[in-house]
Amino acid sequence: MSKSETRTPWIIRTYAGFGDAEQSNRRYRDNLAQGQRGLSVAFDLPTQNGYDADHPMAQGEIGGTGVSISHLGDMETLFREIDLGTINTSMTIN
């Protein structure tokens, strides 16, 4: 790398998500306002297993280990006021 080139620092993403999409959105926007440059979305177990929040198999697990997402509206809420064109984002499902 020449002296005229600048290095881009590593992107540090916090693996985060909890409760509903609104709660996680507030957390993400707060982290980004403090200088975080990427998001690593953690989904709750029902979401990872394809269950909506109102499914009987989801009871007791909603939003506990990550954010609960049941439909497109939840995803729109999750990323509301976040410019996805400038933020590095990953979605992790274990």
Short mmCIF file of C-alpha atoms in Angstrom, two decimals:
data_model
loop_
_atom_site.label_atom_id
_atom_site.label_comp_id
_atom_site.label_asym_id
_atom_site.label_seq_id
_atom_site.Cartn_x
_atom_site.Cartn_y
_atom_site.Cartn_z
CA MET A 1 0.00 0.00 0.00
CA SER A 2 1.40 3.37 -0.96
CA LYS A 3 1.59 6.32 1.40
CA SER A 4 -1.12 8.10 -0.59
CA GLU A 5 -3.62 5.32 0.04
CA THR A 6 -5.57 5.28 3.24
CA ARG A 7 -6.51 2.15 5.08
CA THR A 8 -10.09 1.48 5.99
CA PRO A 9 -10.29 0.37 9.60
CA TRP A 10 -11.99 -2.88 10.53
CA ILE A 11 -15.74 -2.62 10.89
CA ILE A 12 -16.76 -3.55 14.40
CA ARG A 13 -20.35 -4.74 14.69
CA THR A 14 -22.17 -5.45 17.91
CA TYR A 15 -24.14 -8.70 17.76
CA ALA A 16 -27.40 -7.32 19.10
CA GLY A 17 -31.13 -7.71 19.04
CA PHE A 18 -33.67 -8.14 21.79
CA GLY A 19 -37.36 -7.70 22.39
CA ASP A 20 -39.29 -6.42 19.43
CA ALA A 21 -38.17 -4.57 16.31
CA GLU A 22 -38.83 -1.16 17.87
CA GLN A 23 -36.60 -1.86 20.88
CA SER A 24 -33.79 -3.18 18.71
CA ASN A 25 -34.08 -0.23 16.31
CA ARG A 26 -33.57 2.19 19.21
CA ARG A 27 -30.50 0.22 20.31
CA TYR A 28 -29.06 0.16 16.79
CA ARG A 29 -29.58 3.89 16.24
CA ASP A 30 -27.97 4.66 19.60
CA ASN A 31 -24.95 2.48 18.78
CA LEU A 32 -24.61 4.07 15.33
CA ALA A 33 -24.83 7.56 16.84
CA GLN A 34 -21.88 6.62 19.06
CA GLY A 35 -19.74 5.68 16.05
CA GLN A 36 -20.51 2.03 15.38
CA ARG A 37 -20.29 1.45 11.61
CA GLY A 38 -22.04 -1.88 11.23
CA LEU A 39 -24.89 -3.99 12.53
CA SER A 40 -24.96 -7.71 13.23
CA VAL A 41 -28.58 -8.65 13.79
CA ALA A 42 -29.35 -11.33 16.37
CA PHE A 43 -32.72 -13.04 15.90
CA ASP A 44 -34.68 -14.77 18.65
CA LEU A 45 -35.17 -18.53 18.54
CA PRO A 46 -38.73 -18.50 17.17
CA THR A 47 -37.62 -16.28 14.27
CA GLN A 48 -34.65 -18.55 13.59
CA ASN A 49 -36.99 -21.54 13.50
CA GLY A 50 -39.58 -19.88 11.28
CA TYR A 51 -42.28 -19.28 13.90
CA ASP A 52 -44.31 -16.09 14.16
CA ALA A 53 -44.46 -14.47 17.59
CA ASP A 54 -48.06 -15.61 18.09
CA HIS A 55 -47.37 -19.29 17.37
CA PRO A 56 -47.83 -21.58 20.42
CA MET A 57 -44.30 -23.02 19.94
CA ALA A 58 -42.88 -19.50 20.36
CA GLN A 59 -44.33 -18.90 23.83
CA GLY A 60 -41.70 -17.95 26.38
CA GLU A 61 -39.01 -17.39 23.75
CA ILE A 62 -40.11 -14.13 22.11
CA GLY A 63 -37.32 -11.57 22.02
CA GLY A 64 -35.24 -13.35 24.65
CA THR A 65 -32.12 -14.21 22.69
CA GLY A 66 -32.54 -11.72 19.87
CA VAL A 67 -35.09 -9.63 18.05
CA SER A 68 -38.49 -11.10 17.18
CA ILE A 69 -39.38 -10.75 13.49
CA SER A 70 -42.66 -12.13 12.14
CA HIS A 71 -43.30 -10.14 8.96
CA LEU A 72 -41.96 -7.49 6.57
CA GLY A 73 -43.34 -4.71 8.76
CA ASP A 74 -41.08 -5.89 11.59
CA MET A 75 -38.03 -5.66 9.30
CA GLU A 76 -39.06 -2.17 8.17
CA THR A 77 -39.34 -1.12 11.82
CA LEU A 78 -36.02 -2.77 12.68
CA PHE A 79 -34.16 -0.64 10.12
CA ARG A 80 -36.26 2.55 10.29
CA GLU A 81 -34.10 5.72 10.05
CA ILE A 82 -30.98 3.62 9.35
CA ASP A 83 -29.31 4.21 5.98
CA LEU A 84 -28.60 0.66 4.84
CA GLY A 85 -26.64 2.05 1.89
CA THR A 86 -23.93 3.30 4.25
CA ILE A 87 -24.04 0.74 7.08
CA ASN A 88 -22.42 -2.69 6.89
CA THR A 89 -25.06 -5.19 8.01
CA SER A 90 -25.11 -8.92 8.67
CA MET A 91 -27.88 -11.16 9.90
CA THR A 92 -26.69 -14.08 11.94
CA ILE A 93 -28.71 -17.21 12.49
CA ASN A 94 -27.10 -20.01 14.45
#
